[in-house]
Coordinates of C-alpha atoms and ligand atoms in Angstrom, one line a residue:
M1 CA 227.0 140.8 -16.9
I2 CA 227.4 140.2 -13.2
K3 CA 228.8 143.0 -11.0
I4 CA 231.2 142.3 -8.2
R5 CA 230.9 144.3 -4.9
E6 CA 232.7 143.4 -1.7
N7 CA 233.6 140.1 -3.4
K8 CA 230.0 139.1 -3.9
A9 CA 228.2 138.6 -7.2
Y10 CA 225.4 140.9 -8.1
I11 CA 222.9 140.6 -11.0
E12 CA 222.2 144.2 -11.9
D13 CA 222.0 145.8 -8.5
V14 CA 220.8 142.8 -6.6
C15 CA 223.1 140.7 -4.5
C16 CA 222.8 137.0 -5.3
L17 CA 222.9 136.2 -1.6
D18 CA 219.7 138.3 -1.2
L19 CA 218.1 136.4 -4.1
K20 CA 218.9 133.1 -2.3
K21 CA 217.5 134.5 0.9
H22 CA 214.2 135.5 -0.7
Y23 CA 213.6 132.7 -3.1
G24 CA 215.9 129.8 -2.2
T25 CA 217.9 127.7 -4.8
P26 CA 218.1 126.4 -7.4
L27 CA 216.9 129.6 -8.9
Y28 CA 216.8 131.0 -12.5
V29 CA 217.5 134.7 -12.6
Y30 CA 217.0 136.9 -15.6
S31 CA 218.5 140.4 -15.9
V32 CA 215.7 142.4 -17.6
G33 CA 218.2 145.2 -18.3
Q34 CA 220.4 142.8 -20.2
M35 CA 217.5 141.5 -22.3
K36 CA 216.4 145.1 -23.1
K37 CA 220.0 146.0 -24.1
T38 CA 220.2 143.0 -26.4
I39 CA 216.8 143.7 -27.9
N40 CA 217.9 147.4 -28.5
E41 CA 221.1 146.2 -30.2
L42 CA 219.0 143.9 -32.4
K43 CA 216.5 146.6 -33.3
K44 CA 219.4 149.0 -34.2
A45 CA 221.0 146.3 -36.4
F46 CA 217.7 145.2 -38.0
T47 CA 214.3 146.8 -37.6
S48 CA 215.6 150.4 -37.4
K49 CA 218.1 149.9 -40.1
Y50 CA 216.0 147.9 -42.6
P51 CA 212.4 148.9 -43.3
N52 CA 209.7 146.2 -43.3
T53 CA 211.5 143.8 -41.0
I54 CA 210.2 141.9 -38.0
I55 CA 211.8 140.3 -35.0
S56 CA 209.9 137.3 -33.8
Y57 CA 211.2 136.0 -30.5
A58 CA 211.5 132.2 -30.5
S59 CA 209.7 131.5 -27.3
K60 CA 211.1 127.9 -27.0
A61 CA 214.3 129.4 -25.7
F62 CA 212.4 130.6 -22.6
I63 CA 208.7 131.1 -22.1
C64 CA 206.4 131.9 -19.2
K65 CA 203.6 134.5 -19.0
A66 CA 205.9 137.3 -17.7
M67 CA 208.3 136.7 -20.6
C68 CA 205.5 136.9 -23.2
Q69 CA 204.3 140.2 -21.6
F70 CA 207.9 141.5 -21.7
I71 CA 208.3 140.6 -25.3
E72 CA 205.0 142.2 -26.2
K73 CA 206.1 145.5 -24.4
E74 CA 209.3 145.4 -26.3
G75 CA 207.3 145.3 -29.5
L76 CA 208.5 142.0 -30.9
N77 CA 206.4 139.2 -32.4
L78 CA 206.3 135.8 -30.8
D79 CA 207.2 132.5 -32.4
V80 CA 205.5 129.5 -30.8
V81 CA 205.8 125.8 -31.7
S82 CA 203.1 124.0 -29.8
G83 CA 199.6 124.3 -28.4
G84 CA 201.3 124.8 -25.0
E85 CA 203.5 127.7 -26.0
L86 CA 200.5 129.2 -27.8
Y87 CA 198.3 128.8 -24.8
T88 CA 200.9 130.4 -22.5
A89 CA 201.1 133.4 -24.9
L90 CA 197.3 133.8 -25.2
Q91 CA 196.9 133.5 -21.4
A92 CA 199.5 136.2 -21.0
G93 CA 197.4 138.4 -23.3
F94 CA 199.8 138.5 -26.2
D95 CA 198.2 140.0 -29.3
P96 CA 197.4 136.9 -31.4
S97 CA 198.0 138.8 -34.7
R98 CA 201.6 139.0 -33.7
I99 CA 202.0 135.3 -33.0
E100 CA 203.7 133.0 -35.6
F101 CA 203.0 129.3 -35.3
N102 CA 206.0 127.1 -36.2
G103 CA 207.0 123.5 -35.6
N104 CA 206.9 120.1 -37.3
N105 CA 203.8 118.0 -36.8
K106 CA 201.4 120.6 -35.6
L107 CA 198.3 118.7 -34.4
Y108 CA 194.8 119.3 -35.7
E109 CA 193.8 120.6 -32.2
E110 CA 196.8 122.9 -32.0
L111 CA 196.0 124.3 -35.4
E112 CA 192.4 124.7 -34.4
M113 CA 193.4 126.7 -31.4
A114 CA 195.5 128.9 -33.6
V115 CA 192.8 129.5 -36.2
K116 CA 190.1 130.1 -33.6
N117 CA 192.3 132.7 -31.9
N118 CA 193.3 134.4 -35.2
V119 CA 197.0 133.8 -34.9
G120 CA 198.8 136.0 -37.4
K121 CA 200.8 133.5 -39.4
I122 CA 201.1 129.8 -39.6
I123 CA 204.3 128.3 -40.9
V124 CA 203.2 125.1 -42.7
D125 CA 205.7 122.3 -42.1
G126 CA 204.1 119.3 -43.8
E127 CA 201.4 118.2 -46.2
E128 CA 199.0 116.9 -43.5
E129 CA 199.1 120.3 -41.8
L130 CA 198.0 121.9 -45.0
E131 CA 195.1 119.5 -45.2
Y132 CA 194.1 120.3 -41.7
L133 CA 194.3 124.0 -42.4
I134 CA 192.2 123.7 -45.5
D135 CA 189.6 122.0 -43.4
L136 CA 189.8 124.5 -40.5
S137 CA 189.6 127.5 -42.8
H138 CA 186.3 126.3 -44.2
K139 CA 185.0 125.3 -40.7
Y140 CA 185.7 128.7 -39.2
R141 CA 185.7 130.8 -42.4
R142 CA 188.7 132.6 -41.3
K143 CA 191.5 134.1 -43.4
I144 CA 194.8 132.3 -42.5
N145 CA 198.2 133.6 -43.6
L146 CA 200.6 130.9 -44.5
L147 CA 204.3 130.6 -44.9
F148 CA 205.9 127.3 -46.0
R149 CA 209.0 126.1 -44.3
V150 CA 211.6 124.8 -46.7
T151 CA 214.8 122.9 -46.3
P152 CA 217.5 124.8 -48.1
G153 CA 220.0 121.9 -47.7
V154 CA 222.9 123.7 -46.1
E155 CA 225.4 122.3 -43.6
V156 CA 226.2 124.4 -40.5
H157 CA 228.9 124.0 -37.9
T158 CA 227.2 123.3 -34.6
H159 CA 226.0 120.3 -32.6
K160 CA 224.3 117.8 -34.9
Y161 CA 221.1 117.9 -32.7
I162 CA 220.6 121.5 -33.5
T163 CA 221.2 121.6 -37.3
T164 CA 217.9 121.8 -39.0
A165 CA 218.3 122.5 -42.7
K166 CA 220.2 119.6 -44.1
E167 CA 218.4 117.5 -46.7
D168 CA 218.1 114.7 -44.2
T169 CA 215.8 116.4 -41.7
K170 CA 212.3 116.1 -40.2
F171 CA 211.7 119.8 -40.7
G172 CA 210.0 121.6 -43.6
F173 CA 209.5 120.7 -47.3
P174 CA 212.2 119.8 -49.7
L175 CA 212.8 122.6 -52.2
D176 CA 211.5 120.6 -55.2
E177 CA 208.3 119.6 -53.5
V178 CA 207.0 122.7 -51.8
L179 CA 205.6 124.4 -54.9
E180 CA 202.9 121.8 -55.5
Q181 CA 201.7 122.6 -51.9
V182 CA 201.8 126.3 -52.5
K183 CA 199.7 125.7 -55.7
K184 CA 196.9 124.1 -53.6
V185 CA 196.5 127.3 -51.6
S186 CA 195.6 129.4 -54.7
D187 CA 192.3 127.5 -55.0
E188 CA 191.4 128.1 -51.4
P189 CA 189.2 131.0 -50.6
Y190 CA 190.4 131.6 -47.0
L191 CA 194.1 130.7 -47.2
E192 CA 196.7 133.2 -48.3
F193 CA 200.2 132.2 -49.3
I194 CA 202.5 134.9 -48.0
G195 CA 206.0 133.4 -48.3
Y196 CA 208.7 131.0 -47.2
H197 CA 210.5 130.2 -44.0
F198 CA 213.8 128.4 -43.2
H199 CA 215.8 127.9 -40.1
I200 CA 219.3 126.5 -40.6
G201 CA 220.4 125.7 -37.0
S202 CA 221.3 127.1 -33.7
Q203 CA 224.3 128.5 -31.9
L204 CA 225.9 129.6 -35.2
F205 CA 228.9 131.9 -35.6
E206 CA 229.0 132.2 -39.4
S207 CA 226.8 134.2 -41.7
Q208 CA 227.8 132.3 -44.9
P209 CA 225.3 129.4 -44.3
Y210 CA 222.4 131.9 -44.3
V211 CA 223.7 133.4 -47.6
N212 CA 224.1 129.8 -48.9
A213 CA 220.5 129.0 -47.9
L214 CA 219.3 132.1 -49.7
N215 CA 221.2 131.1 -52.8
N216 CA 219.7 127.7 -52.6
I217 CA 216.1 128.9 -52.4
T218 CA 216.5 131.5 -55.3
P219 CA 215.3 129.0 -58.0
L220 CA 212.3 128.3 -55.9
L221 CA 211.5 132.0 -55.6
K222 CA 211.8 132.4 -59.3
E223 CA 209.4 129.5 -59.9
T224 CA 207.0 130.9 -57.3
Y225 CA 206.8 134.2 -59.2
E226 CA 205.7 132.2 -62.2
I227 CA 202.5 131.1 -60.3
C228 CA 201.9 134.2 -58.1
D229 CA 202.6 137.9 -58.3
E230 CA 203.8 138.4 -54.8
I231 CA 206.1 136.9 -52.2
K232 CA 205.2 139.0 -49.2
E233 CA 207.5 137.6 -46.6
L234 CA 210.7 135.7 -46.1
N235 CA 211.5 134.3 -42.7
V236 CA 215.2 133.3 -42.2
G237 CA 214.9 131.8 -38.7
G238 CA 217.1 132.3 -35.8
G239 CA 220.4 130.7 -34.7
F240 CA 222.7 133.6 -33.7
G241 CA 225.4 132.2 -31.4
I242 CA 226.2 133.5 -27.9
N243 CA 229.0 133.2 -25.3
Y244 CA 229.0 130.4 -22.8
T245 CA 232.7 130.2 -22.0
D246 CA 235.3 131.3 -24.5
E247 CA 233.2 131.7 -27.6
E248 CA 233.3 135.1 -29.4
R249 CA 229.8 136.2 -30.0
K250 CA 229.3 138.0 -33.3
S251 CA 227.4 141.2 -33.6
F252 CA 223.8 141.0 -35.0
S253 CA 225.0 143.1 -38.0
Y254 CA 227.6 140.4 -38.7
F255 CA 224.7 138.1 -39.6
L256 CA 222.1 140.5 -40.7
D257 CA 223.9 142.7 -43.2
P258 CA 225.0 139.8 -45.4
I259 CA 221.5 138.3 -45.2
M260 CA 219.8 141.6 -46.2
N261 CA 222.4 142.3 -48.9
K262 CA 221.7 138.9 -50.4
I263 CA 218.0 139.3 -50.2
D264 CA 218.2 142.7 -51.9
E265 CA 220.4 141.3 -54.6
I266 CA 217.9 138.4 -55.2
F267 CA 214.8 140.6 -55.4
N268 CA 216.5 143.4 -57.4
H269 CA 217.4 140.7 -59.9
F270 CA 213.7 139.7 -60.0
K271 CA 212.8 143.4 -60.3
K272 CA 210.5 142.9 -57.3
E273 CA 210.1 144.7 -54.0
R274 CA 212.0 143.2 -51.2
P275 CA 209.5 141.2 -49.1
V276 CA 209.1 141.7 -45.4
V277 CA 212.0 139.9 -43.7
T278 CA 211.5 138.2 -40.4
I279 CA 214.1 136.7 -38.1
E280 CA 213.4 134.4 -35.1
P281 CA 216.1 134.7 -32.6
G282 CA 215.7 132.9 -29.3
R283 CA 219.0 132.1 -27.6
S284 CA 220.6 135.4 -28.5
I285 CA 217.9 137.4 -26.7
V286 CA 217.8 135.5 -23.4
G287 CA 220.8 133.2 -23.2
E288 CA 223.4 135.6 -21.6
A289 CA 220.7 137.4 -19.6
G290 CA 220.0 134.3 -17.6
Y291 CA 221.8 132.9 -14.6
T292 CA 221.3 129.9 -12.3
L293 CA 222.0 130.0 -8.6
Y294 CA 222.7 126.8 -6.8
T295 CA 223.7 125.9 -3.2
V296 CA 226.7 123.6 -2.7
G297 CA 225.9 120.4 -0.8
S298 CA 228.0 117.3 -0.6
I299 CA 231.7 117.6 -1.5
K300 CA 233.8 114.5 -2.4
N301 CA 237.4 114.8 -3.0
I302 CA 238.7 111.6 -4.7
E303 CA 242.4 112.0 -4.1
G304 CA 244.4 112.2 -7.3
V305 CA 241.2 111.8 -9.4
R306 CA 238.6 114.6 -9.1
K307 CA 236.8 116.8 -6.6
Y308 CA 233.0 116.5 -7.0
V309 CA 231.0 119.4 -5.7
S310 CA 227.3 118.6 -5.7
I311 CA 224.7 121.4 -6.1
D312 CA 221.0 121.3 -5.4
G313 CA 219.9 121.1 -9.1
G314 CA 221.5 119.5 -12.1
M315 CA 220.4 118.0 -15.4
T316 CA 216.7 118.6 -14.5
D317 CA 217.2 122.4 -14.7
N318 CA 220.0 122.4 -17.3
I319 CA 220.1 119.4 -19.6
R320 CA 222.4 121.1 -22.1
P321 CA 225.8 119.7 -20.8
A322 CA 224.4 116.1 -20.7
L323 CA 222.6 116.5 -24.1
Y324 CA 225.0 118.5 -26.2
G325 CA 228.2 118.5 -24.2
A326 CA 227.6 122.2 -23.5
K327 CA 230.2 123.9 -21.4
Y328 CA 229.3 126.6 -18.8
D329 CA 231.3 129.0 -16.6
G330 CA 230.5 130.2 -13.2
V331 CA 231.6 131.9 -10.0
V332 CA 231.2 131.4 -6.3
A333 CA 228.7 134.1 -5.7
N334 CA 229.5 134.6 -2.1
C335 CA 233.3 134.8 -2.7
V336 CA 234.1 135.6 -6.3
E337 CA 237.9 136.1 -5.9
S338 CA 240.2 134.2 -3.5
E339 CA 243.9 133.4 -3.5
K340 CA 243.1 129.9 -2.6
K341 CA 241.7 128.2 -5.8
E342 CA 241.0 124.7 -6.7
V343 CA 239.8 122.7 -9.7
I344 CA 236.4 121.2 -9.1
T345 CA 233.7 119.4 -11.0
I346 CA 230.2 120.8 -10.4
C347 CA 227.7 118.0 -10.5
G348 CA 223.9 117.7 -10.0
K349 CA 221.9 115.5 -7.7
C350 CA 220.3 113.2 -10.3
C351 CA 221.1 109.5 -10.4
E352 CA 223.3 109.7 -13.5
S353 CA 227.0 110.0 -13.7
G354 CA 226.5 112.3 -16.7
D355 CA 224.7 114.8 -14.5
I356 CA 227.6 117.3 -14.6
I357 CA 227.0 121.0 -14.9
R358 CA 230.7 121.8 -15.4
E359 CA 233.7 119.5 -15.4
D360 CA 237.1 120.8 -14.1
I361 CA 236.5 124.5 -13.4
E362 CA 238.9 126.5 -11.4
L363 CA 237.1 128.4 -8.6
P364 CA 237.9 129.7 -5.1
E365 CA 237.7 126.8 -2.6
V366 CA 234.1 126.0 -1.9
R367 CA 232.4 124.7 1.2
T368 CA 228.9 123.3 1.8
G369 CA 226.4 126.1 1.8
D370 CA 228.3 128.3 -0.7
L371 CA 226.4 129.8 -3.5
I372 CA 227.4 129.0 -7.1
L373 CA 226.3 131.1 -10.0
I374 CA 226.3 129.6 -13.5
R375 CA 226.3 132.1 -16.4
S376 CA 224.5 132.1 -19.7
T377 CA 221.7 129.7 -18.7
G378 CA 218.9 131.8 -20.0
A379 CA 218.2 129.9 -23.1
Y380 CA 216.9 126.3 -23.2
G381 CA 217.4 125.9 -19.4
Y382 CA 214.0 126.4 -17.8
S383 CA 212.3 125.6 -21.1
M384 CA 213.9 122.1 -21.2
S385 CA 213.7 121.4 -17.5
S386 CA 212.2 118.2 -16.2
N387 CA 211.1 116.5 -13.0
Y388 CA 213.5 113.6 -13.4
N389 CA 214.0 111.9 -10.0
Q390 CA 211.0 113.9 -9.0
L391 CA 213.2 117.0 -8.5
L392 CA 211.1 120.2 -8.3
K393 CA 211.3 122.8 -11.0
P394 CA 213.1 125.9 -9.8
A395 CA 211.5 129.3 -9.5
V396 CA 212.3 132.1 -12.0
V397 CA 213.0 135.7 -11.0
F398 CA 213.3 138.9 -13.0
V399 CA 215.8 141.4 -11.8
E400 CA 215.9 145.1 -13.0
G401 CA 218.1 147.6 -11.2
K402 CA 217.5 147.1 -7.5
E403 CA 214.1 145.4 -8.1
H404 CA 213.5 141.7 -8.2
K405 CA 210.2 139.9 -8.7
L406 CA 209.1 136.3 -8.8
V407 CA 207.7 135.4 -12.3
V408 CA 207.4 131.6 -11.9
K409 CA 207.1 130.2 -8.5
R410 CA 209.0 127.1 -7.4
Q411 CA 207.1 123.9 -7.9
S412 CA 205.9 122.3 -4.7
L413 CA 205.8 118.6 -3.7
E414 CA 201.9 118.8 -3.9
E415 CA 202.1 120.1 -7.5
L416 CA 204.6 117.4 -8.4
I417 CA 202.0 114.7 -7.8
M418 CA 199.0 116.8 -8.7
D419 CA 198.1 114.8 -11.8
D420 CA 198.6 111.4 -10.1
L421 CA 195.3 109.5 -9.6
E422 CA 194.3 107.2 -6.8
V423 CA 193.8 103.8 -8.3
Ligands
LLP1 N1 213.2 129.3 -35.3 C1 213.0 128.0 -35.4 C2 212.2 127.4 -36.5 C3 213.8 127.1 -34.6 O1 213.6 125.8 -34.7 C4 214.6 127.7 -33.6 C5 215.4 126.8 -32.7 C6 214.7 129.1 -33.5 C7 214.0 129.9 -34.4 C8 215.5 129.8 -32.5 O2 216.9 129.4 -32.6 P1 217.9 130.2 -31.6 O3 217.9 131.7 -32.1 O4 217.5 130.1 -30.2 O5 219.2 129.6 -31.9 N2 217.7 123.1 -27.3 C9 218.8 123.5 -28.2 C10 218.4 124.5 -29.2 C11 217.3 124.0 -30.1 C12 217.0 125.0 -31.1 C13 215.7 124.6 -31.8 N3 215.3 125.5 -32.7 C14 219.9 124.0 -27.3 O6 219.8 124.1 -26.0 O7 221.0 124.4 -27.8

């Protein structure tokens, strides 16, 4: 939530104009207070309410060393999906036993890094991964806890790029094929099967698909009990939707109560203890806590057509409008309210007509040099940023109360070509 004082936008108690002065733009800004508040709501609705539950932050939504340290302090686990995310977490000093390693097509070297560093859980996504893990477990003689990602075959209402549990997907094992993989584990001295994982999609506003997924995996759970005594853990993924413009964000309980009721019902029926239940929220923890600040540059008013207002970033720091048609809201941070308003299109500086941050938004009249704040850019903004057109990656700042600190410095031109070789 931004505050407005003397018609200027503040993030917590820091004026956006001061942030611009200190760090320049484009700038990603995170409200630490807002992240803490959201995590507390989540704990209240989940870990405090239901025993034996774990929140594992999906770091793909936003990761840097400072974020890993923040997540560790908040007592959450960390979900990583690549050697790079794992490396970042380890370099930040994150307790490896609280790291969960997800992702399709984990490479041998990535799994080796995980095994060598005693990562807490690995979520097996394919047959080859299991082969690699069998090999690695013998090589290092380390105990490895395994969950198997399954595809529960449910449809969800969201952008098709972010649905992940239909039958036609690259993720996980089909329900009727996973058990033969699980059986392989029972012969292995170092591998331990601890349970199943699914993730049905992202930016969701309905709880029913989670319940449907649980219904769909129930026969598998039953068959699993025929070959082993215990299912220790069930991971139901992330996906809880947030507000960008006019969405109506649902409470965490809206999702979690039906999920937990369903899980209780299933395991009561089996006369078994409820396993540990893990969730993997990413966007819902960081999305609304993140803001991007841009400076207005060129303004082109095409009479009777559209007024283009260019900012100093664009699809390089926020690919979501171009990739998913995502819609964002914003304010003019140096003049939040004004009688004189106009409809403008905020566009980036990349050589693509699709480089639009927000089409047709009504804002106070802007001039070159004004500061635009875009809301809800905390998830999948920085983490999906690129150097297209050799644009530099913005800095990242954490704000708490009146304090602000740089957690990722702005990329420099030297760093941009650091890996280029003389030939
Ligand atoms: N767990 C797994 C296995 C996932 O694949 C994902 C997201 C999450 C958890 C976290 O989902 P969340 O709570 O953030 O919805 N780049 C896209 C989103 C891709 C999501 C991929 N998986 C976007 O900007 O909308």
